[in-house]
PDB file of C-alpha atoms in Angstrom:
ATOM      1  CA  MET U   1     126.238 104.057  87.312  1.00  0.00           C
ATOM      2  CA  ARG U   2     128.014 100.704  87.259  1.00  0.00           C
ATOM      3  CA  LYS U   3     124.803  98.697  87.468  1.00  0.00           C
ATOM      4  CA  LEU U   4     123.272 100.757  84.653  1.00  0.00           C
ATOM      5  CA  LEU U   5     126.118 100.259  82.157  1.00  0.00           C
ATOM      6  CA  PRO U   6     125.166  96.687  81.084  1.00  0.00           C
ATOM      7  CA  TYR U   7     121.731  98.007  80.122  1.00  0.00           C
ATOM      8  CA  LEU U   8     123.181 100.942  78.171  1.00  0.00           C
ATOM      9  CA  TRP U   9     125.291  98.563  76.071  1.00  0.00           C
ATOM     10  CA  GLN U  10     122.021  97.084  74.795  1.00  0.00           C
ATOM     11  CA  LEU U  11     120.908 100.440  73.343  1.00  0.00           C
ATOM     12  CA  ARG U  12     122.156 101.928  70.069  1.00  0.00           C
ATOM     13  CA  SER U  13     120.617 105.403  70.208  1.00  0.00           C
ATOM     14  CA  SER U  14     122.232 108.068  72.384  1.00  0.00           C
ATOM     15  CA  ILE U  15     118.864 109.680  73.122  1.00  0.00           C
ATOM     16  CA  HIS U  16     117.513 106.363  74.361  1.00  0.00           C
ATOM     17  CA  ARG U  17     120.568 105.962  76.562  1.00  0.00           C
ATOM     18  CA  ASP U  18     119.813 109.444  77.909  1.00  0.00           C
ATOM     19  CA  LEU U  19     116.209 108.376  78.497  1.00  0.00           C
ATOM     20  CA  ALA U  20     117.337 105.229  80.303  1.00  0.00           C
ATOM     21  CA  TRP U  21     119.767 107.205  82.475  1.00  0.00           C
ATOM     22  CA  LEU U  22     117.097 109.755  83.363  1.00  0.00           C
ATOM     23  CA  ILE U  23     114.664 107.117  84.612  1.00  0.00           C
ATOM     24  CA  ALA U  24     117.290 104.997  86.363  1.00  0.00           C
ATOM     25  CA  SER U  25     119.461 107.761  87.803  1.00  0.00           C
ATOM     26  CA  PRO U  26     119.752 107.895  91.604  1.00  0.00           C
ATOM     27  CA  SER U  27     118.299 111.027  93.173  1.00  0.00           C
ATOM     28  CA  LEU U  28     120.665 113.772  94.315  1.00  0.00           C
ATOM     29  CA  LEU U  29     118.895 113.880  97.674  1.00  0.00           C
ATOM     30  CA  ALA U  30     117.218 111.215  99.758  1.00  0.00           C
ATOM     31  CA  PRO U  31     113.525 111.494 100.661  1.00  0.00           C
ATOM     32  CA  SER U  32     112.543 112.607 104.152  1.00  0.00           C
ATOM     33  CA  ARG U  33     109.639 114.320 105.883  1.00  0.00           C
ATOM     34  CA  ASN U  34     110.947 117.704 104.760  1.00  0.00           C
ATOM     35  CA  LEU U  35     112.188 116.542 101.360  1.00  0.00           C
ATOM     36  CA  PRO U  36     109.414 114.982  99.247  1.00  0.00           C
ATOM     37  CA  VAL U  37     111.956 113.534  96.811  1.00  0.00           C
ATOM     38  CA  ILE U  38     111.212 110.478  94.702  1.00  0.00           C
ATOM     39  CA  SER U  39     113.629 107.849  95.984  1.00  0.00           C
ATOM     40  CA  SER U  40     116.408 106.165  94.025  1.00  0.00           C
ATOM     41  CA  GLU U  41     114.835 102.764  94.709  1.00  0.00           C
ATOM     42  CA  GLU U  42     111.547 103.896  93.185  1.00  0.00           C
ATOM     43  CA  TRP U  43     113.303 105.237  90.088  1.00  0.00           C
ATOM     44  CA  TRP U  44     115.280 102.014  89.615  1.00  0.00           C
ATOM     45  CA  SER U  45     112.100  99.965  89.880  1.00  0.00           C
ATOM     46  CA  MET U  46     110.418 102.176  87.264  1.00  0.00           C
ATOM     47  CA  PHE U  47     113.452 101.782  84.996  1.00  0.00           C
ATOM     48  CA  LEU U  48     113.416  97.977  85.220  1.00  0.00           C
ATOM     49  CA  ASP U  49     109.713  97.968  84.374  1.00  0.00           C
ATOM     50  CA  ALA U  50     110.314 100.278  81.404  1.00  0.00           C
ATOM     51  CA  PHE U  51     113.498  98.761  79.972  1.00  0.00           C
ATOM     52  CA  ALA U  52     111.829  96.350  77.553  1.00  0.00           C
ATOM     53  CA  TRP U  53     109.876  99.314  76.152  1.00  0.00           C
ATOM     54  CA  ILE U  54     113.069 101.387  75.858  1.00  0.00           C
ATOM     55  CA  GLN U  55     114.731  98.530  73.955  1.00  0.00           C
ATOM     56  CA  TYR U  56     111.745  98.282  71.598  1.00  0.00           C
ATOM     57  CA  GLU U  57     111.775 102.044  71.002  1.00  0.00           C
ATOM     58  CA  ASP U  58     115.534 101.979  70.440  1.00  0.00           C
ATOM     59  CA  GLN U  59     115.068  99.684  67.443  1.00  0.00           C
ATOM     60  CA  ASN U  60     113.330 102.570  65.654  1.00  0.00           C
ATOM     61  CA  PRO U  61     114.361 105.764  67.460  1.00  0.00           C
ATOM     62  CA  ASP U  62     112.515 108.165  65.145  1.00  0.00           C
ATOM     63  CA  SER U  63     109.525 108.566  67.464  1.00  0.00           C
ATOM     64  CA  LEU U  64     111.559 109.927  70.369  1.00  0.00           C
ATOM     65  CA  ALA U  65     113.825 111.891  68.010  1.00  0.00           C
ATOM     66  CA  ARG U  66     110.794 113.684  66.554  1.00  0.00           C
ATOM     67  CA  PHE U  67     109.357 114.302  70.018  1.00  0.00           C
ATOM     68  CA  ILE U  68     112.445 116.145  71.267  1.00  0.00           C
ATOM     69  CA  ASP U  69     113.126 117.924  67.958  1.00  0.00           C
ATOM     70  CA  THR U  70     112.256 121.377  69.248  1.00  0.00           C
ATOM     71  CA  PRO U  71     114.353 124.356  70.426  1.00  0.00           C
ATOM     72  CA  ARG U  72     113.907 122.978  73.960  1.00  0.00           C
ATOM     73  CA  GLN U  73     116.476 120.239  73.220  1.00  0.00           C
ATOM     74  CA  TYR U  74     119.285 122.810  73.414  1.00  0.00           C
ATOM     75  CA  LYS U  75     118.679 123.557  77.099  1.00  0.00           C
ATOM     76  CA  LEU U  76     119.607 120.827  79.551  1.00  0.00           C
ATOM     77  CA  GLY U  77     116.647 121.184  81.895  1.00  0.00           C
ATOM     78  CA  LEU U  78     114.076 121.333  79.093  1.00  0.00           C
ATOM     79  CA  TYR U  79     115.688 118.444  77.199  1.00  0.00           C
ATOM     80  CA  ALA U  80     115.532 116.265  80.325  1.00  0.00           C
ATOM     81  CA  GLU U  81     111.963 117.400  81.030  1.00  0.00           C
ATOM     82  CA  ASP U  82     110.835 116.390  77.541  1.00  0.00           C
ATOM     83  CA  LEU U  83     112.494 112.977  77.882  1.00  0.00           C
ATOM     84  CA  MET U  84     110.638 112.518  81.158  1.00  0.00           C
ATOM     85  CA  LEU U  85     107.361 113.604  79.551  1.00  0.00           C
ATOM     86  CA  TYR U  86     107.831 111.066  76.759  1.00  0.00           C
ATOM     87  CA  TYR U  87     108.368 108.272  79.269  1.00  0.00           C
ATOM     88  CA  LEU U  88     105.445 109.317  81.459  1.00  0.00           C
ATOM     89  CA  GLU U  89     103.055 109.489  78.520  1.00  0.00           C
ATOM     90  CA  GLN U  90     104.249 106.413  76.620  1.00  0.00           C
ATOM     91  CA  ALA U  91     105.317 103.792  79.121  1.00  0.00           C
ATOM     92  CA  SER U  92     104.773 104.753  82.753  1.00  0.00           C
ATOM     93  CA  PRO U  93     101.859 103.706  84.967  1.00  0.00           C
ATOM     94  CA  TYR U  94     101.065 107.406  85.452  1.00  0.00           C
ATOM     95  CA  THR U  95      98.698 109.702  83.559  1.00  0.00           C
ATOM     96  CA  VAL U  96      99.953 113.193  82.739  1.00  0.00           C
ATOM     97  CA  LEU U  97      97.175 115.705  83.406  1.00  0.00           C
ATOM     98  CA  ALA U  98      99.319 118.789  82.774  1.00  0.00           C
ATOM     99  CA  HIS U  99     102.859 119.630  81.753  1.00  0.00           C
ATOM    100  CA  ASP U 100     104.571 123.030  81.929  1.00  0.00           C
ATOM    101  CA  LEU U 101     101.283 124.630  82.915  1.00  0.00           C
ATOM    102  CA  GLN U 102     101.809 128.358  83.456  1.00  0.00           C
ATOM    103  CA  ILE U 103      99.875 130.060  86.261  1.00  0.00           C
ATOM    104  CA  PHE U 104      99.062 133.722  85.839  1.00  0.00           C
ATOM    105  CA  GLN U 105      98.300 136.630  88.123  1.00  0.00           C
ATOM    106  CA  HIS U 106      97.012 139.688  86.257  1.00  0.00           C
ATOM    107  CA  LYS U 107      98.519 138.368  82.979  1.00  0.00           C
ATOM    108  CA  ARG U 108     101.907 137.848  84.663  1.00  0.00           C
ATOM    109  CA  SER U 109     103.248 134.320  85.125  1.00  0.00           C
ATOM    110  CA  ILE U 110     103.887 133.472  88.770  1.00  0.00           C
ATOM    111  CA  GLY U 111     105.224 129.989  88.020  1.00  0.00           C
ATOM    112  CA  ALA U 112     104.482 126.761  86.207  1.00  0.00           C
ATOM    113  CA  PHE U 113     103.610 123.196  87.150  1.00  0.00           C
ATOM    114  CA  ASP U 114     106.266 120.930  85.642  1.00  0.00           C
ATOM    115  CA  PHE U 115     103.928 117.946  85.845  1.00  0.00           C
ATOM    116  CA  ILE U 116     100.550 117.178  87.353  1.00  0.00           C
ATOM    117  CA  ILE U 117     100.288 113.401  87.536  1.00  0.00           C
ATOM    118  CA  LYS U 118      97.548 110.885  88.261  1.00  0.00           C
ATOM    119  CA  THR U 119      99.030 107.802  89.911  1.00  0.00           C
ATOM    120  CA  PRO U 120      97.738 104.225  89.366  1.00  0.00           C
ATOM    121  CA  LYS U 121      96.014 104.561  92.764  1.00  0.00           C
ATOM    122  CA  GLY U 122      94.173 107.658  91.580  1.00  0.00           C
ATOM    123  CA  THR U 123      96.163 110.136  93.674  1.00  0.00           C
ATOM    124  CA  ILE U 124      96.883 113.485  92.022  1.00  0.00           C
ATOM    125  CA  GLU U 125     100.503 114.642  92.436  1.00  0.00           C
ATOM    126  CA  HIS U 126     102.475 117.744  91.522  1.00  0.00           C
ATOM    127  CA  TRP U 127     105.989 116.812  90.335  1.00  0.00           C
ATOM    128  CA  GLU U 128     108.660 119.510  90.208  1.00  0.00           C
ATOM    129  CA  MET U 129     111.742 118.495  88.246  1.00  0.00           C
ATOM    130  CA  ALA U 130     115.323 119.758  88.558  1.00  0.00           C
ATOM    131  CA  ILE U 131     118.473 118.439  86.897  1.00  0.00           C
ATOM    132  CA  LYS U 132     121.578 120.081  88.293  1.00  0.00           C
ATOM    133  CA  TYR U 133     125.336 119.643  88.488  1.00  0.00           C
ATOM    134  CA  PHE U 134     127.139 121.087  91.506  1.00  0.00           C
ATOM    135  CA  LEU U 135     130.813 121.227  92.494  1.00  0.00           C
ATOM    136  CA  GLN U 136     131.747 120.924  96.168  1.00  0.00           C
ATOM    137  CA  TYR U 137     133.552 124.218  96.733  1.00  0.00           C
ATOM    138  CA  GLU U 138     134.431 123.356 100.343  1.00  0.00           C
ATOM    139  CA  PRO U 139     134.614 119.839 101.878  1.00  0.00           C
ATOM    140  CA  ILE U 140     131.583 120.367 104.116  1.00  0.00           C
ATOM    141  CA  PRO U 141     128.055 118.927 103.811  1.00  0.00           C
ATOM    142  CA  ASP U 142     126.192 122.254 103.788  1.00  0.00           C
ATOM    143  CA  TRP U 143     124.190 122.788 100.603  1.00  0.00           C
ATOM    144  CA  SER U 144     125.758 126.222 100.153  1.00  0.00           C
ATOM    145  CA  ALA U 145     129.138 124.508  99.622  1.00  0.00           C
ATOM    146  CA  PHE U 146     127.904 122.923  96.384  1.00  0.00           C
ATOM    147  CA  VAL U 147     128.255 125.468  93.590  1.00  0.00           C
ATOM    148  CA  GLY U 148     127.181 125.353  89.954  1.00  0.00           C
ATOM    149  CA  PRO U 149     129.984 125.234  87.368  1.00  0.00           C
ATOM    150  CA  GLY U 150     129.129 128.800  86.327  1.00  0.00           C
ATOM    151  CA  GLY U 151     129.836 129.928  89.885  1.00  0.00           C
ATOM    152  CA  ARG U 152     126.413 131.496  90.388  1.00  0.00           C
ATOM    153  CA  ASP U 153     123.927 128.876  91.567  1.00  0.00           C
ATOM    154  CA  THR U 154     124.230 126.653  94.639  1.00  0.00           C
ATOM    155  CA  LEU U 155     122.422 123.560  95.839  1.00  0.00           C
ATOM    156  CA  ARG U 156     121.076 125.697  98.697  1.00  0.00           C
ATOM    157  CA  ARG U 157     119.573 128.315  96.407  1.00  0.00           C
ATOM    158  CA  LYS U 158     118.111 125.704  94.092  1.00  0.00           C
ATOM    159  CA  MET U 159     116.493 123.655  96.836  1.00  0.00           C
ATOM    160  CA  ASP U 160     115.200 126.765  98.603  1.00  0.00           C
ATOM    161  CA  LYS U 161     113.618 127.825  95.332  1.00  0.00           C
ATOM    162  CA  ILE U 162     112.021 124.416  94.808  1.00  0.00           C
ATOM    163  CA  LEU U 163     110.876 123.809  98.392  1.00  0.00           C
ATOM    164  CA  CYS U 164     109.861 127.354  99.325  1.00  0.00           C
ATOM    165  CA  ARG U 165     108.327 128.494  96.051  1.00  0.00           C
ATOM    166  CA  GLN U 166     108.007 126.119  93.104  1.00  0.00           C
ATOM    167  CA  ILE U 167     106.544 123.113  94.910  1.00  0.00           C
ATOM    168  CA  LEU U 168     104.084 125.396  96.729  1.00  0.00           C
ATOM    169  CA  LEU U 169     102.575 126.797  93.531  1.00  0.00           C
ATOM    170  CA  GLY U 170      99.464 124.652  93.915  1.00  0.00           C
ATOM    171  CA  ASP U 171      98.672 126.359  97.241  1.00  0.00           C
ATOM    172  CA  THR U 172      98.177 129.767  95.612  1.00  0.00           C
ATOM    173  CA  PRO U 173      94.646 131.053  94.939  1.00  0.00           C
ATOM    174  CA  GLU U 174      95.587 131.682  91.304  1.00  0.00           C
ATOM    175  CA  ALA U 175      96.650 128.070  90.764  1.00  0.00           C
ATOM    176  CA  LYS U 176      93.548 126.676  92.455  1.00  0.00           C
ATOM    177  CA  LYS U 177      91.306 128.870  90.336  1.00  0.00           C
ATOM    178  CA  GLN U 178      93.073 128.085  87.064  1.00  0.00           C
ATOM    179  CA  LEU U 179      93.126 124.347  87.699  1.00  0.00           C
ATOM    180  CA  HIS U 180      89.405 124.429  88.503  1.00  0.00           C
ATOM    181  CA  THR U 181      88.709 126.339  85.293  1.00  0.00           C
ATOM    182  CA  LEU U 182      90.681 123.792  83.264  1.00  0.00           C
ATOM    183  CA  GLY U 183      88.978 120.860  84.977  1.00  0.00           C
ATOM    184  CA  ILE U 184      92.269 119.550  86.406  1.00  0.00           C
ATOM    185  CA  PRO U 185      92.013 118.073  89.911  1.00  0.00           C
ATOM    186  CA  HIS U 186      94.006 119.869  92.572  1.00  0.00           C
ATOM    187  CA  PRO U 187      97.201 117.975  93.549  1.00  0.00           C
ATOM    188  CA  GLN U 188      96.900 116.053  96.804  1.00  0.00           C
ATOM    189  CA  SER U 189     100.652 115.715  97.258  1.00  0.00           C
ATOM    190  CA  LYS U 190     103.914 117.220  96.058  1.00  0.00           C
ATOM    191  CA  ARG U 191     107.064 115.407  94.905  1.00  0.00           C
ATOM    192  CA  VAL U 192     110.494 116.500  93.698  1.00  0.00           C
ATOM    193  CA  VAL U 193     112.354 114.870  90.812  1.00  0.00           C
ATOM    194  CA  SER U 194     115.963 115.550  91.838  1.00  0.00           C
ATOM    195  CA  VAL U 195     118.641 114.308  89.419  1.00  0.00           C
ATOM    196  CA  GLY U 196     122.080 115.355  88.197  1.00  0.00           C
ATOM    197  CA  LYS U 197     125.489 114.890  89.765  1.00  0.00           C
ATOM    198  CA  LEU U 198     127.620 116.255  92.594  1.00  0.00           C
ATOM    199  CA  PHE U 199     131.363 116.674  92.031  1.00  0.00           C
ATOM    200  CA  GLY U 200     134.086 116.525  94.660  1.00  0.00           C
ATOM    201  CA  GLN U 201     137.442 118.247  94.149  1.00  0.00           C
ATOM    202  CA  TRP U 202     139.939 115.677  92.906  1.00  0.00           C
ATOM    203  CA  ASN U 203     142.563 116.222  95.637  1.00  0.00           C
ATOM    204  CA  SER U 204     140.311 117.188  98.562  1.00  0.00           C
ATOM    205  CA  PRO U 205     138.226 115.170 101.039  1.00  0.00           C
ATOM    206  CA  TRP U 206     134.673 114.426 100.001  1.00  0.00           C
ATOM    207  CA  SER U 207     131.792 115.210 102.339  1.00  0.00           C
ATOM    208  CA  GLN U 208     128.347 113.900 101.435  1.00  0.00           C
ATOM    209  CA  ALA U 209     125.785 116.682 101.127  1.00  0.00           C
ATOM    210  CA  HIS U 210     123.163 116.959 103.865  1.00  0.00           C
ATOM    211  CA  SER U 211     120.344 114.549 103.000  1.00  0.00           C
ATOM    212  CA  GLY U 212     122.380 113.338 100.022  1.00  0.00           C
ATOM    213  CA  ASP U 213     121.315 110.027  98.553  1.00  0.00           C
ATOM    214  CA  SER U 214     123.934 107.397  99.325  1.00  0.00           C
ATOM    215  CA  GLN U 215     123.361 105.771  95.928  1.00  0.00           C
ATOM    216  CA  GLN U 216     124.209 108.950  94.002  1.00  0.00           C
ATOM    217  CA  PRO U 217     127.552 108.432  92.238  1.00  0.00           C
ATOM    218  CA  THR U 218     129.811 111.462  92.424  1.00  0.00           C
ATOM    219  CA  GLY U 219     132.056 113.026  89.820  1.00  0.00           C
ATOM    220  CA  LYS U 220     135.337 114.907  90.222  1.00  0.00           C
ATOM    221  CA  TRP U 221     136.236 118.494  89.458  1.00  0.00           C
ATOM    222  CA  ILE U 222     139.670 119.948  88.821  1.00  0.00           C
ATOM    223  CA  PHE U 223     141.343 123.260  88.030  1.00  0.00           C
ATOM    224  CA  GLN U 224     142.853 123.621  84.580  1.00  0.00           C
ATOM    225  CA  LYS U 225     146.321 124.127  86.131  1.00  0.00           C
ATOM    226  CA  ASP U 226     146.157 120.690  87.767  1.00  0.00           C
ATOM    227  CA  LEU U 227     145.069 118.873  84.631  1.00  0.00           C
ATOM    228  CA  ARG U 228     148.584 118.112  83.386  1.00  0.00           C
ATOM    229  CA  ALA U 229     149.423 116.153  86.556  1.00  0.00           C
ATOM    230  CA  LEU U 230     146.112 114.292  86.386  1.00  0.00           C
ATOM    231  CA  LEU U 231     146.576 113.282  82.758  1.00  0.00           C
ATOM    232  CA  VAL U 232     150.046 111.911  83.485  1.00  0.00           C
ATOM    233  CA  GLN U 233     148.382 109.592  86.013  1.00  0.00           C
ATOM    234  CA  LYS U 234     145.643 108.751  83.517  1.00  0.00           C
ATOM    235  CA  SER U 235     147.780 107.961  80.490  1.00  0.00           C
ATOM    236  CA  SER U 236     145.847 104.772  79.668  1.00  0.00           C
ATOM    237  CA  SER U 237     142.411 106.434  79.914  1.00  0.00           C
ATOM    238  CA  ARG U 238     140.398 107.746  76.996  1.00  0.00           C
ATOM    239  CA  TRP U 239     138.280 110.896  77.127  1.00  0.00           C
ATOM    240  CA  LYS U 240     135.228 112.499  75.583  1.00  0.00           C
ATOM    241  CA  ILE U 241     134.331 116.177  75.812  1.00  0.00           C
ATOM    242  CA  LEU U 242     130.614 116.476  76.612  1.00  0.00           C
ATOM    243  CA  LEU U 243     129.038 119.573  75.154  1.00  0.00           C
ATOM    244  CA  HIS U 244     126.074 121.083  76.973  1.00  0.00           C
ATOM    245  CA  PRO U 245     123.303 119.889  77.132  1.00  0.00           C
ATOM    246  CA  LYS U 246     124.434 116.334  76.310  1.00  0.00           C
ATOM    247  CA  TRP U 247     125.526 115.696  79.888  1.00  0.00           C
ATOM    248  CA  LEU U 248     123.205 112.828  80.786  1.00  0.00           C
ATOM    249  CA  ALA U 249     124.041 109.178  80.103  1.00  0.00           C
ATOM    250  CA  PRO U 250     127.448 107.601  80.706  1.00  0.00           C
ATOM    251  CA  ILE U 251     129.530 107.291  77.526  1.00  0.00           C
ATOM    252  CA  ILE U 252     130.250 103.915  75.949  1.00  0.00           C
ATOM    253  CA  GLY U 253     131.945 102.857  72.722  1.00  0.00           C
ATOM    254  CA  ILE U 254     133.878 100.060  71.058  1.00  0.00           C
ATOM    255  CA  LYS U 255     136.585 101.913  69.124  1.00  0.00           C
ATOM    256  CA  SER U 256     139.328 103.755  70.995  1.00  0.00           C
ATOM    257  CA  ASP U 257     139.743 106.210  68.120  1.00  0.00           C
ATOM    258  CA  SER U 258     136.261 107.527  68.916  1.00  0.00           C
ATOM    259  CA  PHE U 259     137.768 109.119  72.022  1.00  0.00           C
ATOM    260  CA  LEU U 260     140.673 111.377  72.921  1.00  0.00           C
ATOM    261  CA  CYS U 261     143.926 110.171  74.412  1.00  0.00           C
ATOM    262  CA  SER U 262     145.282 112.035  77.440  1.00  0.00           C
ATOM    263  CA  ALA U 263     147.950 113.886  75.449  1.00  0.00           C
ATOM    264  CA  THR U 264     145.444 115.208  72.908  1.00  0.00           C
ATOM    265  CA  LEU U 265     143.040 116.274  75.617  1.00  0.00           C
ATOM    266  CA  ARG U 266     145.789 118.196  77.403  1.00  0.00           C
ATOM    267  CA  SER U 267     146.596 120.222  74.289  1.00  0.00           C
ATOM    268  CA  ILE U 268     142.927 121.019  73.708  1.00  0.00           C
ATOM    269  CA  LEU U 269     142.320 122.273  77.253  1.00  0.00           C
ATOM    270  CA  GLU U 270     145.474 124.369  77.628  1.00  0.00           C
ATOM    271  CA  THR U 271     143.539 127.487  76.585  1.00  0.00           C
ATOM    272  CA  LEU U 272     140.368 126.713  78.539  1.00  0.00           C
ATOM    273  CA  THR U 273     138.393 129.839  79.483  1.00  0.00           C
ATOM    274  CA  HIS U 274     135.096 128.201  80.499  1.00  0.00           C
ATOM    275  CA  HIS U 275     134.103 125.101  82.429  1.00  0.00           C
ATOM    276  CA  MET U 276     134.006 121.831  80.497  1.00  0.00           C
ATOM    277  CA  MET U 277     132.473 118.429  81.213  1.00  0.00           C
ATOM    278  CA  LEU U 278     134.537 115.328  80.470  1.00  0.00           C
ATOM    279  CA  ALA U 279     133.904 111.598  80.536  1.00  0.00           C
ATOM    280  CA  GLU U 280     136.899 109.441  81.457  1.00  0.00           C
ATOM    281  CA  LEU U 281     136.684 105.979  79.899  1.00  0.00           C
ATOM    282  CA  HIS U 282     138.419 102.721  80.762  1.00  0.00           C
ATOM    283  CA  GLU U 283     138.590  99.671  78.527  1.00  0.00           C
ATOM    284  CA  GLY U 284     136.552  96.688  79.646  1.00  0.00           C
ATOM    285  CA  GLU U 285     135.278  93.413  78.240  1.00  0.00           C
ATOM    286  CA  ARG U 286     132.565  95.082  76.163  1.00  0.00           C
ATOM    287  CA  GLY U 287     134.670  98.030  75.022  1.00  0.00           C
ATOM    288  CA  TRP U 288     135.317 101.505  76.367  1.00  0.00           C
ATOM    289  CA  GLU U 289     132.931 102.673  79.054  1.00  0.00           C
ATOM    290  CA  GLU U 290     132.730 105.689  81.318  1.00  0.00           C
ATOM    291  CA  HIS U 291     134.540 105.318  84.619  1.00  0.00           C
ATOM    292  CA  THR U 292     134.444 108.868  86.031  1.00  0.00           C
ATOM    293  CA  ARG U 293     132.665 112.097  85.109  1.00  0.00           C
ATOM    294  CA  TRP U 294     134.892 115.194  85.396  1.00  0.00           C
ATOM    295  CA  MET U 295     134.333 118.940  85.383  1.00  0.00           C
ATOM    296  CA  VAL U 296     137.353 121.079  84.459  1.00  0.00           C
ATOM    297  CA  VAL U 297     137.137 124.708  85.553  1.00  0.00           C
ATOM    298  CA  PRO U 298     139.411 127.624  84.578  1.00  0.00           C
ATOM    299  CA  ASN U 299     142.059 128.699  87.064  1.00  0.00           C
ATOM    300  CA  HIS U 300     140.119 131.859  87.960  1.00  0.00           C
ATOM    301  CA  TRP U 301     136.975 129.874  88.896  1.00  0.00           C
ATOM    302  CA  THR U 302     137.476 130.499  92.638  1.00  0.00           C
ATOM    303  CA  LYS U 303     137.355 134.247  91.995  1.00  0.00           C
ATOM    304  CA  ILE U 304     134.160 133.803  89.958  1.00  0.00           C
ATOM    305  CA  VAL U 305     132.548 132.005  92.908  1.00  0.00           C
ATOM    306  CA  GLU U 306     133.713 134.586  95.460  1.00  0.00           C
ATOM    307  CA  ASP U 307     132.558 137.509  93.296  1.00  0.00           C
ATOM    308  CA  LYS U 308     129.062 136.030  92.963  1.00  0.00           C
ATOM    309  CA  LYS U 309     128.562 135.206  96.630  1.00  0.00           C
TER     310      LYS U 309
END
């Protein structure tokens, strides 16, 4: 995140900062033989190639604003997917052959291709995209220890779903037949777009997830009951509450009165009943910029997790 911040200061539009973050963001997981994940290095290279275009677009942000102005913008995964589609179609070296293509079996959907892409080399690829935020429930590297803030999903369940079902959609007879009918070449390879953030508990040891990308910056999560002690330590910080789905780009700003002081934040969160995402900001040479991403969970969150296991 630190190397991205100087670029974000050059952009005025929040949606273009989200777009920049999405392209530049390190992957949650590192690529391997069993994990066909697009690497963080590849994403950063694509971002550097696209940044001049993002700056140009940012001067007149109406085009992107119109593109995402659909009900999909109110769901995090769909908002991120549409930002990615805009980049792929407008500025990437790839050609989008299909997006959100539903595959049917006897009039029932059995899945959808997020993206079918033609690379500059002519290879046809199936890209499956997932943007997720997981809290490390126990300080162990197993994917099952990383739990969604709602207490239901885990990194294990999500990756099993992607690797054992979603990314294999192109192997089904129904998908092969439908692609042939539509004149879309069958994908020759499969790749996973894996972005988001992993959060470690603020007062517990951190253990990198199995196959976790070493470049992925981590956030912190904390129980509501511990927030008072944290905010005493963070008296000079400023804060911004991030409402879902605007969880993407790091927060920046010049004026301190655009953000909450620690005392005000404490009074707001005293009656917290649901998880909440926060950006902690420190003052630097350019102004206030995000230092740490936090997730605050209600005191009964552990029971939520245990009940849903």
